mmCIF file of C-alpha atoms and ligand atoms in Angstrom:
data_model
loop_
_atom_site.group_PDB
_atom_site.id
_atom_site.type_symbol
_atom_site.label_atom_id
_atom_site.label_comp_id
_atom_site.label_asym_id
_atom_site.label_seq_id
_atom_site.Cartn_x
_atom_site.Cartn_y
_atom_site.Cartn_z
ATOM 1 C CA MET D 81 13.438 61.539 -37.516
ATOM 2 C CA ASN D 82 14.998 61.604 -41.000
ATOM 3 C CA ASP D 83 17.184 64.507 -42.089
ATOM 4 C CA ALA D 84 14.577 65.519 -44.636
ATOM 5 C CA SER D 85 11.652 66.596 -42.499
ATOM 6 C CA PRO D 86 8.290 65.510 -43.931
ATOM 7 C CA PHE D 87 7.164 69.100 -43.360
ATOM 8 C CA ALA D 88 9.815 70.339 -45.795
ATOM 9 C CA ASP D 89 7.750 68.953 -48.623
ATOM 10 C CA LEU D 90 4.211 70.094 -47.972
ATOM 11 C CA ALA D 91 3.280 69.791 -51.653
ATOM 12 C CA ARG D 92 2.845 66.045 -51.424
ATOM 13 C CA TYR D 93 0.220 66.591 -48.712
ATOM 14 C CA ALA D 94 -1.581 69.457 -50.504
ATOM 15 C CA ARG D 95 -5.025 67.812 -50.588
ATOM 16 C CA GLN D 96 -4.783 66.774 -46.969
ATOM 17 C CA VAL D 97 -3.584 70.188 -45.782
ATOM 18 C CA ARG D 98 -6.490 71.789 -47.634
ATOM 19 C CA PHE D 99 -8.847 69.858 -45.330
ATOM 20 C CA ALA D 100 -9.497 72.737 -42.918
ATOM 21 C CA PRO D 101 -9.608 70.866 -39.565
ATOM 22 C CA LEU D 102 -6.092 69.565 -40.291
ATOM 23 C CA GLY D 103 -4.446 72.469 -42.134
ATOM 24 C CA GLU D 104 -0.723 73.235 -42.126
ATOM 25 C CA GLU D 105 -0.480 73.255 -38.354
ATOM 26 C CA GLY D 106 -2.109 69.823 -38.117
ATOM 27 C CA GLN D 107 0.199 68.464 -40.816
ATOM 28 C CA ARG D 108 3.250 69.842 -39.005
ATOM 29 C CA ARG D 109 2.198 68.117 -35.794
ATOM 30 C CA LEU D 110 1.372 64.898 -37.664
ATOM 31 C CA SER D 111 4.866 64.905 -39.179
ATOM 32 C CA GLN D 112 6.299 64.843 -35.656
ATOM 33 C CA GLY D 113 3.916 62.124 -34.436
ATOM 34 C CA ARG D 114 5.288 58.727 -33.445
ATOM 35 C CA ALA D 115 3.130 55.600 -33.415
ATOM 36 C CA LEU D 116 3.488 51.933 -32.513
ATOM 37 C CA LEU D 117 1.574 49.523 -34.750
ATOM 38 C CA CYS D 118 1.009 46.144 -33.085
ATOM 39 C CA GLY D 119 0.574 43.538 -35.815
ATOM 40 C CA CYS D 120 0.982 43.994 -39.544
ATOM 41 C CA GLY D 121 -1.520 41.591 -41.055
ATOM 42 C CA ALA D 122 -4.728 42.744 -42.705
ATOM 43 C CA LEU D 123 -5.621 45.644 -40.406
ATOM 44 C CA GLY D 124 -2.019 46.570 -39.721
ATOM 45 C CA SER D 125 -0.844 46.766 -43.317
ATOM 46 C CA THR D 126 -3.859 48.891 -44.284
ATOM 47 C CA ILE D 127 -3.333 51.226 -41.309
ATOM 48 C CA ALA D 128 0.395 51.518 -42.080
ATOM 49 C CA ASN D 129 -0.322 52.308 -45.726
ATOM 50 C CA LEU D 130 -2.710 55.143 -44.769
ATOM 51 C CA LEU D 131 -0.520 56.642 -42.034
ATOM 52 C CA VAL D 132 2.736 56.574 -43.977
ATOM 53 C CA ARG D 133 1.061 58.180 -46.995
ATOM 54 C CA ALA D 134 -0.441 60.789 -44.625
ATOM 55 C CA GLY D 135 3.069 61.665 -43.409
ATOM 56 C CA VAL D 136 3.360 60.614 -39.770
ATOM 57 C CA GLY D 137 6.837 61.166 -38.348
ATOM 58 C CA MET D 138 7.656 57.618 -37.249
ATOM 59 C CA LEU D 139 5.879 54.282 -37.419
ATOM 60 C CA ARG D 140 7.227 51.306 -35.435
ATOM 61 C CA ILE D 141 5.770 48.086 -36.835
ATOM 62 C CA VAL D 142 5.855 44.921 -34.737
ATOM 63 C CA ASP D 143 4.813 41.559 -36.179
ATOM 64 C CA ARG D 144 5.777 37.926 -35.508
ATOM 65 C CA ASP D 145 4.575 36.439 -38.806
ATOM 66 C CA PHE D 146 5.756 35.731 -42.355
ATOM 67 C CA VAL D 147 3.984 36.599 -45.618
ATOM 68 C CA GLU D 148 2.025 33.753 -47.238
ATOM 69 C CA LEU D 149 0.041 33.637 -50.462
ATOM 70 C CA GLY D 150 -3.232 33.325 -48.532
ATOM 71 C CA ASN D 151 -2.580 36.747 -46.950
ATOM 72 C CA LEU D 152 -2.660 38.696 -50.215
ATOM 73 C CA GLN D 153 -6.479 38.758 -50.508
ATOM 74 C CA ARG D 154 -6.610 41.337 -47.708
ATOM 75 C CA GLN D 155 -3.089 42.375 -46.651
ATOM 76 C CA VAL D 156 -2.566 45.265 -49.034
ATOM 77 C CA LEU D 157 1.131 45.981 -48.558
ATOM 78 C CA PHE D 158 2.333 42.542 -49.668
ATOM 79 C CA ASP D 159 2.750 40.891 -53.074
ATOM 80 C CA GLU D 160 3.535 37.478 -54.552
ATOM 81 C CA ALA D 161 7.302 38.049 -54.384
ATOM 82 C CA ASP D 162 7.061 38.710 -50.607
ATOM 83 C CA ALA D 163 5.118 35.448 -50.179
ATOM 84 C CA ALA D 164 7.562 33.456 -52.352
ATOM 85 C CA ALA D 165 10.448 34.783 -50.242
ATOM 86 C CA ALA D 166 8.453 34.162 -47.014
ATOM 87 C CA LEU D 167 9.613 37.548 -45.754
ATOM 88 C CA PRO D 168 8.705 38.617 -42.224
ATOM 89 C CA LYS D 169 5.683 40.907 -42.526
ATOM 90 C CA ALA D 170 7.358 43.745 -40.605
ATOM 91 C CA ILE D 171 10.325 43.705 -43.019
ATOM 92 C CA ALA D 172 8.241 43.402 -46.208
ATOM 93 C CA ALA D 173 5.962 46.197 -44.967
ATOM 94 C CA ALA D 174 8.875 48.503 -44.133
ATOM 95 C CA ASP D 175 10.445 47.991 -47.591
ATOM 96 C CA LYS D 176 7.175 48.869 -49.317
ATOM 97 C CA LEU D 177 6.384 51.804 -47.029
ATOM 98 C CA ARG D 178 9.803 53.408 -47.539
ATOM 99 C CA ARG D 179 9.199 53.359 -51.282
ATOM 100 C CA ILE D 180 5.800 55.005 -50.730
ATOM 101 C CA ASN D 181 7.097 57.808 -48.493
ATOM 102 C CA SER D 182 10.836 58.007 -47.848
ATOM 103 C CA THR D 183 10.411 60.946 -45.449
ATOM 104 C CA VAL D 184 8.706 58.784 -42.821
ATOM 105 C CA THR D 185 10.879 56.824 -40.384
ATOM 106 C CA VAL D 186 9.696 53.213 -40.449
ATOM 107 C CA GLU D 187 11.029 50.887 -37.741
ATOM 108 C CA PRO D 188 10.277 47.203 -38.362
ATOM 109 C CA VAL D 189 10.501 44.830 -35.394
ATOM 110 C CA VAL D 190 10.107 41.085 -35.929
ATOM 111 C CA ALA D 191 8.835 39.938 -32.549
ATOM 112 C CA ASP D 192 5.952 38.520 -30.588
ATOM 113 C CA ILE D 193 4.511 41.240 -28.350
ATOM 114 C CA GLY D 194 4.571 40.087 -24.739
ATOM 115 C CA PRO D 195 4.867 41.394 -21.176
ATOM 116 C CA THR D 196 8.659 41.419 -21.382
ATOM 117 C CA ASN D 197 9.018 43.642 -24.466
ATOM 118 C CA VAL D 198 5.885 45.786 -24.558
ATOM 119 C CA LYS D 199 7.368 48.606 -22.454
ATOM 120 C CA ARG D 200 10.383 48.859 -24.745
ATOM 121 C CA LEU D 201 8.156 48.800 -27.837
ATOM 122 C CA CYS D 202 6.063 51.657 -26.411
ATOM 123 C CA ASP D 203 9.160 53.709 -25.704
ATOM 124 C CA GLY D 204 9.025 57.164 -27.279
ATOM 125 C CA VAL D 205 5.690 56.792 -29.045
ATOM 126 C CA ASP D 206 2.619 59.040 -28.759
ATOM 127 C CA LEU D 207 0.048 56.419 -29.721
ATOM 128 C CA VAL D 208 -0.523 52.663 -30.059
ATOM 129 C CA LEU D 209 -2.576 51.062 -32.844
ATOM 130 C CA ASP D 210 -4.157 47.615 -32.770
ATOM 131 C CA GLY D 211 -3.476 45.435 -35.782
ATOM 132 C CA THR D 212 -3.437 42.189 -33.769
ATOM 133 C CA ASP D 213 -5.613 39.136 -34.261
ATOM 134 C CA ASN D 214 -6.218 38.121 -30.662
ATOM 135 C CA PHE D 215 -7.626 39.446 -27.397
ATOM 136 C CA GLU D 216 -4.752 38.247 -25.265
ATOM 137 C CA THR D 217 -2.419 40.750 -26.958
ATOM 138 C CA ARG D 218 -5.116 43.453 -26.873
ATOM 139 C CA PHE D 219 -5.493 43.076 -23.100
ATOM 140 C CA LEU D 220 -1.731 43.381 -22.757
ATOM 141 C CA ILE D 221 -1.696 46.507 -24.954
ATOM 142 C CA ASN D 222 -4.557 47.935 -22.887
ATOM 143 C CA ASP D 223 -2.624 47.412 -19.645
ATOM 144 C CA ALA D 224 0.501 49.007 -21.112
ATOM 145 C CA ALA D 225 -1.335 51.956 -22.664
ATOM 146 C CA VAL D 226 -3.326 52.713 -19.504
ATOM 147 C CA LYS D 227 -0.237 52.406 -17.293
ATOM 148 C CA PHE D 228 1.960 54.572 -19.531
ATOM 149 C CA GLY D 229 -0.841 57.058 -20.307
ATOM 150 C CA LEU D 230 -0.699 56.398 -24.054
ATOM 151 C CA PRO D 231 -3.792 56.710 -26.240
ATOM 152 C CA TRP D 232 -4.537 53.506 -28.129
ATOM 153 C CA ILE D 233 -6.955 52.496 -30.823
ATOM 154 C CA TYR D 234 -8.620 49.090 -30.612
ATOM 155 C CA GLY D 235 -9.800 47.459 -33.823
ATOM 156 C CA GLY D 236 -10.748 43.975 -34.894
ATOM 157 C CA CYS D 237 -12.686 42.237 -37.619
ATOM 158 C CA VAL D 238 -13.855 38.805 -38.665
ATOM 159 C CA GLY D 239 -16.224 37.707 -41.429
ATOM 160 C CA ALA D 240 -17.786 40.927 -42.738
ATOM 161 C CA GLU D 241 -18.018 42.570 -39.295
ATOM 162 C CA GLY D 242 -15.591 44.713 -37.376
ATOM 163 C CA GLN D 243 -15.340 47.105 -34.471
ATOM 164 C CA SER D 244 -13.150 49.897 -33.230
ATOM 165 C CA MET D 245 -12.841 52.052 -30.137
ATOM 166 C CA THR D 246 -10.363 54.744 -29.177
ATOM 167 C CA ILE D 247 -9.021 54.714 -25.621
ATOM 168 C CA LEU D 248 -7.703 57.920 -24.067
ATOM 169 C CA PRO D 249 -6.319 56.792 -20.683
ATOM 170 C CA GLY D 250 -7.691 58.745 -17.747
ATOM 171 C CA GLU D 251 -10.434 60.207 -19.883
ATOM 172 C CA THR D 252 -12.393 57.524 -21.718
ATOM 173 C CA ALA D 253 -13.301 53.912 -20.964
ATOM 174 C CA CYS D 254 -10.538 51.365 -21.579
ATOM 175 C CA LEU D 255 -10.884 47.891 -23.115
ATOM 176 C CA ARG D 256 -11.337 46.313 -19.659
ATOM 177 C CA CYS D 257 -14.132 48.764 -18.836
ATOM 178 C CA LEU D 258 -15.827 47.397 -21.960
ATOM 179 C CA MET D 259 -14.840 43.730 -21.442
ATOM 180 C CA PRO D 260 -13.886 43.001 -17.825
ATOM 181 C CA GLU D 261 -12.516 39.573 -18.758
ATOM 182 C CA CYS D 262 -10.575 38.479 -21.813
ATOM 183 C CA PRO D 263 -12.843 36.220 -23.920
ATOM 184 C CA GLN D 264 -12.253 32.551 -23.101
ATOM 185 C CA PRO D 265 -9.960 30.689 -25.494
ATOM 186 C CA GLY D 266 -11.934 29.233 -28.379
ATOM 187 C CA SER D 267 -15.049 31.297 -27.591
ATOM 188 C CA THR D 268 -14.651 33.926 -30.279
ATOM 189 C CA ALA D 269 -14.641 33.481 -34.031
ATOM 190 C CA THR D 270 -11.298 33.839 -35.794
ATOM 191 C CA CYS D 271 -10.547 34.704 -39.414
ATOM 192 C CA GLU D 272 -9.723 31.041 -39.880
ATOM 193 C CA SER D 273 -13.056 29.737 -38.599
ATOM 194 C CA ALA D 274 -15.381 32.446 -39.898
ATOM 195 C CA GLY D 275 -13.339 33.781 -42.815
ATOM 196 C CA ILE D 276 -12.802 37.454 -43.574
ATOM 197 C CA LEU D 277 -13.617 39.840 -46.395
ATOM 198 C CA GLY D 278 -11.087 42.444 -47.502
ATOM 199 C CA PRO D 279 -13.557 45.369 -47.464
ATOM 200 C CA ILE D 280 -14.291 45.127 -43.718
ATOM 201 C CA VAL D 281 -10.547 45.298 -43.094
ATOM 202 C CA GLY D 282 -10.434 48.480 -45.155
ATOM 203 C CA ALA D 283 -13.367 49.973 -43.226
ATOM 204 C CA ILE D 284 -12.027 49.278 -39.727
ATOM 205 C CA ALA D 285 -8.419 50.145 -40.631
ATOM 206 C CA SER D 286 -9.674 53.455 -42.063
ATOM 207 C CA ILE D 287 -11.483 54.257 -38.806
ATOM 208 C CA GLU D 288 -8.320 53.459 -36.839
ATOM 209 C CA ALA D 289 -6.120 55.540 -39.171
ATOM 210 C CA ALA D 290 -8.499 58.518 -39.043
ATOM 211 C CA GLU D 291 -8.504 58.396 -35.237
ATOM 212 C CA ALA D 292 -4.697 58.252 -35.280
ATOM 213 C CA ILE D 293 -4.493 61.302 -37.566
ATOM 214 C CA LYS D 294 -6.797 63.230 -35.188
ATOM 215 C CA ILE D 295 -4.695 62.357 -32.134
ATOM 216 C CA LEU D 296 -1.275 62.907 -33.732
ATOM 217 C CA SER D 297 -2.341 66.215 -35.297
ATOM 218 C CA GLY D 298 -3.669 67.507 -31.967
ATOM 219 C CA ASN D 299 -7.376 67.298 -32.824
ATOM 220 C CA TRP D 300 -8.336 65.366 -29.679
ATOM 221 C CA GLN D 301 -11.774 66.992 -29.498
ATOM 222 C CA SER D 302 -12.729 65.172 -32.707
ATOM 223 C CA VAL D 303 -11.746 61.725 -31.397
ATOM 224 C CA SER D 304 -14.711 59.333 -31.266
ATOM 225 C CA ARG D 305 -16.183 58.619 -27.834
ATOM 226 C CA ARG D 306 -18.139 55.702 -29.251
ATOM 227 C CA LEU D 307 -17.654 52.034 -29.994
ATOM 228 C CA SER D 308 -18.171 51.645 -33.744
ATOM 229 C CA ILE D 309 -19.556 48.345 -35.050
ATOM 230 C CA VAL D 310 -19.754 47.853 -38.804
ATOM 231 C CA ASP D 311 -21.260 44.889 -40.668
ATOM 232 C CA LEU D 312 -20.813 45.185 -44.414
ATOM 233 C CA TRP D 313 -22.904 42.078 -45.150
ATOM 234 C CA GLU D 314 -25.884 43.006 -42.957
ATOM 235 C CA ASN D 315 -25.435 46.648 -44.024
ATOM 236 C CA SER D 316 -25.384 47.965 -40.476
ATOM 237 C CA PHE D 317 -23.326 50.785 -39.006
ATOM 238 C CA ARG D 318 -23.847 51.055 -35.264
ATOM 239 C CA GLN D 319 -22.303 53.402 -32.732
ATOM 240 C CA ILE D 320 -22.557 52.762 -29.016
ATOM 241 C CA ASP D 321 -21.960 55.705 -26.702
ATOM 242 C CA VAL D 322 -19.256 54.612 -24.244
ATOM 243 C CA SER D 323 -18.533 58.063 -22.825
ATOM 244 C CA GLY D 324 -20.105 57.223 -19.428
ATOM 245 C CA LEU D 325 -18.760 53.672 -19.187
ATOM 246 C CA ARG D 326 -15.617 54.525 -17.219
ATOM 247 C CA ASP D 327 -17.664 56.157 -14.442
ATOM 248 C CA GLN D 328 -20.031 53.189 -14.283
ATOM 249 C CA THR D 329 -17.459 50.407 -14.010
ATOM 250 C CA ASP D 330 -14.997 49.363 -11.321
ATOM 251 C CA CYS D 331 -12.249 48.675 -13.827
ATOM 252 C CA PRO D 332 -9.186 46.894 -12.377
ATOM 253 C CA ALA D 333 -6.878 48.572 -14.915
ATOM 254 C CA CYS D 334 -7.923 52.190 -15.141
ATOM 255 C CA LYS D 335 -9.545 52.536 -11.686
ATOM 256 C CA HIS D 336 -7.266 50.391 -9.531
ATOM 257 C CA GLY D 337 -3.999 50.282 -11.471
ATOM 258 C CA GLU D 338 -4.005 46.461 -11.552
ATOM 259 C CA TYR D 339 -2.216 45.355 -14.691
ATOM 260 C CA SER D 340 -2.420 41.576 -14.598
ATOM 261 C CA TRP D 341 -1.637 41.183 -18.311
ATOM 262 C CA LEU D 342 1.375 43.463 -18.132
ATOM 263 C CA SER D 343 2.697 41.671 -15.056
ATOM 264 C CA GLY D 344 2.343 38.359 -16.892
ATOM 265 C CA ARG D 345 -0.103 36.893 -14.360
ATOM 266 C CA SER D 346 -2.893 36.577 -16.931
ATOM 267 C CA VAL D 347 -0.838 35.679 -19.956
ATOM 268 C CA SER D 348 -0.976 32.145 -21.288
ATOM 269 C CA ARG D 349 1.663 29.793 -19.955
ATOM 270 C CA THR D 350 3.803 28.492 -22.751
ATOM 271 C CA ALA D 351 6.292 25.646 -22.780
ATOM 272 C CA ALA D 352 8.164 23.848 -25.531
ATOM 273 C CA LEU D 353 7.827 20.093 -25.050
ATOM 274 C CA CYS D 354 11.384 18.875 -25.352
ATOM 275 C CA GLY D 355 12.162 16.333 -28.042
ATOM 276 C CA ARG D 356 8.579 16.165 -29.240
ATOM 277 C CA ASN D 357 8.619 18.977 -31.805
ATOM 278 C CA SER D 358 5.628 20.335 -29.875
ATOM 279 C CA VAL D 359 4.698 23.362 -27.816
ATOM 280 C CA GLN D 360 2.152 23.400 -25.039
ATOM 281 C CA LEU D 361 0.121 26.519 -24.311
ATOM 282 C CA SER D 362 -2.062 26.664 -21.264
ATOM 283 C CA HIS D 363 -4.314 29.289 -19.760
ATOM 284 C CA LEU D 364 -4.869 29.610 -16.057
ATOM 285 C CA ASP D 365 -8.447 29.722 -14.784
ATOM 286 C CA ALA D 366 -9.852 29.020 -18.217
ATOM 287 C CA SER D 367 -11.880 26.346 -19.916
ATOM 288 C CA ILE D 368 -12.752 25.585 -23.513
ATOM 289 C CA SER D 369 -16.014 24.234 -24.887
ATOM 290 C CA LEU D 370 -14.888 21.509 -27.283
ATOM 291 C CA ASP D 371 -18.392 21.462 -28.806
ATOM 292 C CA GLU D 372 -18.247 25.146 -29.677
ATOM 293 C CA LEU D 373 -14.735 24.853 -30.985
ATOM 294 C CA ALA D 374 -15.610 21.789 -33.102
ATOM 295 C CA GLU D 375 -18.502 23.707 -34.636
ATOM 296 C CA LYS D 376 -16.241 26.657 -35.367
ATOM 297 C CA LEU D 377 -13.558 24.529 -36.993
ATOM 298 C CA GLU D 378 -15.983 22.525 -39.155
ATOM 299 C CA GLY D 379 -14.460 22.269 -42.631
ATOM 300 C CA VAL D 380 -11.083 23.643 -41.520
ATOM 301 C CA GLY D 381 -8.483 20.899 -41.958
ATOM 302 C CA GLU D 382 -8.917 17.332 -40.663
ATOM 303 C CA LEU D 383 -10.908 17.410 -37.443
ATOM 304 C CA THR D 384 -11.309 14.570 -34.965
ATOM 305 C CA ARG D 385 -12.654 14.635 -31.436
ATOM 306 C CA ASN D 386 -13.629 12.496 -28.515
ATOM 307 C CA GLU D 387 -14.886 13.384 -25.063
ATOM 308 C CA PHE D 388 -11.367 14.193 -23.847
ATOM 309 C CA LEU D 389 -9.892 16.220 -26.638
ATOM 310 C CA LEU D 390 -10.273 17.780 -30.033
ATOM 311 C CA ARG D 391 -7.613 17.436 -32.694
ATOM 312 C CA LEU D 392 -7.139 19.445 -35.857
ATOM 313 C CA LYS D 393 -4.593 18.589 -38.540
ATOM 314 C CA VAL D 394 -3.898 21.583 -40.742
ATOM 315 C CA GLU D 395 -0.927 23.165 -42.552
ATOM 316 C CA GLY D 396 1.389 20.394 -41.337
ATOM 317 C CA TYR D 397 0.509 21.081 -37.696
ATOM 318 C CA GLU D 398 -1.483 18.968 -35.307
ATOM 319 C CA ILE D 399 -3.417 21.024 -32.780
ATOM 320 C CA THR D 400 -4.717 19.141 -29.768
ATOM 321 C CA VAL D 401 -7.130 20.995 -27.485
ATOM 322 C CA PHE D 402 -8.148 19.873 -24.000
ATOM 323 C CA PRO D 403 -11.196 21.193 -22.113
ATOM 324 C CA ASP D 404 -8.985 22.786 -19.421
ATOM 325 C CA ALA D 405 -7.664 25.215 -22.067
ATOM 326 C CA ARG D 406 -4.447 23.332 -22.558
ATOM 327 C CA VAL D 407 -3.404 23.196 -26.185
ATOM 328 C CA VAL D 408 -0.522 21.229 -27.701
ATOM 329 C CA ILE D 409 0.739 22.362 -31.089
ATOM 330 C CA SER D 410 2.774 19.626 -32.809
ATOM 331 C CA GLY D 411 4.904 20.251 -35.871
ATOM 332 C CA THR D 412 6.999 23.023 -34.342
ATOM 333 C CA ASP D 413 9.170 23.581 -31.299
ATOM 334 C CA ASP D 414 9.156 27.319 -31.795
ATOM 335 C CA ILE D 415 6.975 29.078 -29.232
ATOM 336 C CA THR D 416 6.276 32.083 -31.453
ATOM 337 C CA THR D 417 5.110 29.855 -34.311
ATOM 338 C CA ALA D 418 2.956 27.849 -31.897
ATOM 339 C CA ARG D 419 1.333 31.012 -30.528
ATOM 340 C CA ALA D 420 0.613 32.166 -34.096
ATOM 341 C CA VAL D 421 -0.960 28.797 -35.003
ATOM 342 C CA TYR D 422 -2.972 28.933 -31.774
ATOM 343 C CA ALA D 423 -4.244 32.459 -32.486
ATOM 344 C CA LYS D 424 -5.146 31.507 -36.031
ATOM 345 C CA TYR D 425 -7.174 28.373 -35.311
ATOM 346 C CA VAL D 426 -8.249 28.425 -31.672
ATOM 347 C CA GLY D 427 -8.258 32.169 -31.012
ATOM 348 C CA THR D 428 -8.868 33.885 -27.727
HETATM 349 ZN ZN1 LIG V 267 -10.862 50.693 -17.684
#
């Protein structure tokens, strides 16, 4: 924590403290709360903005990406200068956040979250927030959060639709109770294939931030026990009661303590292809429908396909997808970059 405790300056939080369920006691607890934010793109930068302004004690921000001009439509912490400098998102976010509230400790980490570093990233935090763009990382976070007994808040959005659910390990259903298997690669829409509107990011990030404020301020009884699904284009706000789901499922993670994502057994196998400026990613026990993927990627870059493979040329990369869920990303020999390109265009 910084020398100047956030609690020393309650005046800046006057409107928030006046909100009776929070009050001074809630603000004091919030100012000691420590959170890990996984991903600082659209959802992540909006969540970080809200939580740092609200006066959390510490926010650790992990992101593997760099700011680009095409991010600015929805990633509220970044500006044109950040994009021109191609700053890592975690660094650009931390600079901006420290200017917003210098009493909050902001810890930027430029890294790809994986089985080898997730335990260290979770060290000393009270809560984990989802700002990622793929289910593979969410399943890993779920394993880690359930194993370490950390509450975590799932959130995701694409197009004009988004969803969020809060997981209190040992008490509520976890992500694997809700989705026993990680969606197959290429089976879900990504922001690249279906686009994304800024307002849905704001809606889902606000739900996540509100849940975080409840947990960090000690108001656990007010935490949502429902899966929230919002569609701002269809004008629908749905809430599905998931309070009984944990009792109804035979969840490998929260019932049997099997953490296959954390142990690395379920994580995609990645290998740089030497001398080819290419990286190969492959998923065990998975398959990809090239038809579905071709439909999804219609109009995105230069797309060619035959019965054996699908190839997309975009942003200087060539992405070749095989039906056995093997994907070769050409144009980089950096595994982190390849995983980011994969998540952006193929998705999980
Ligand atoms: Zn579970």
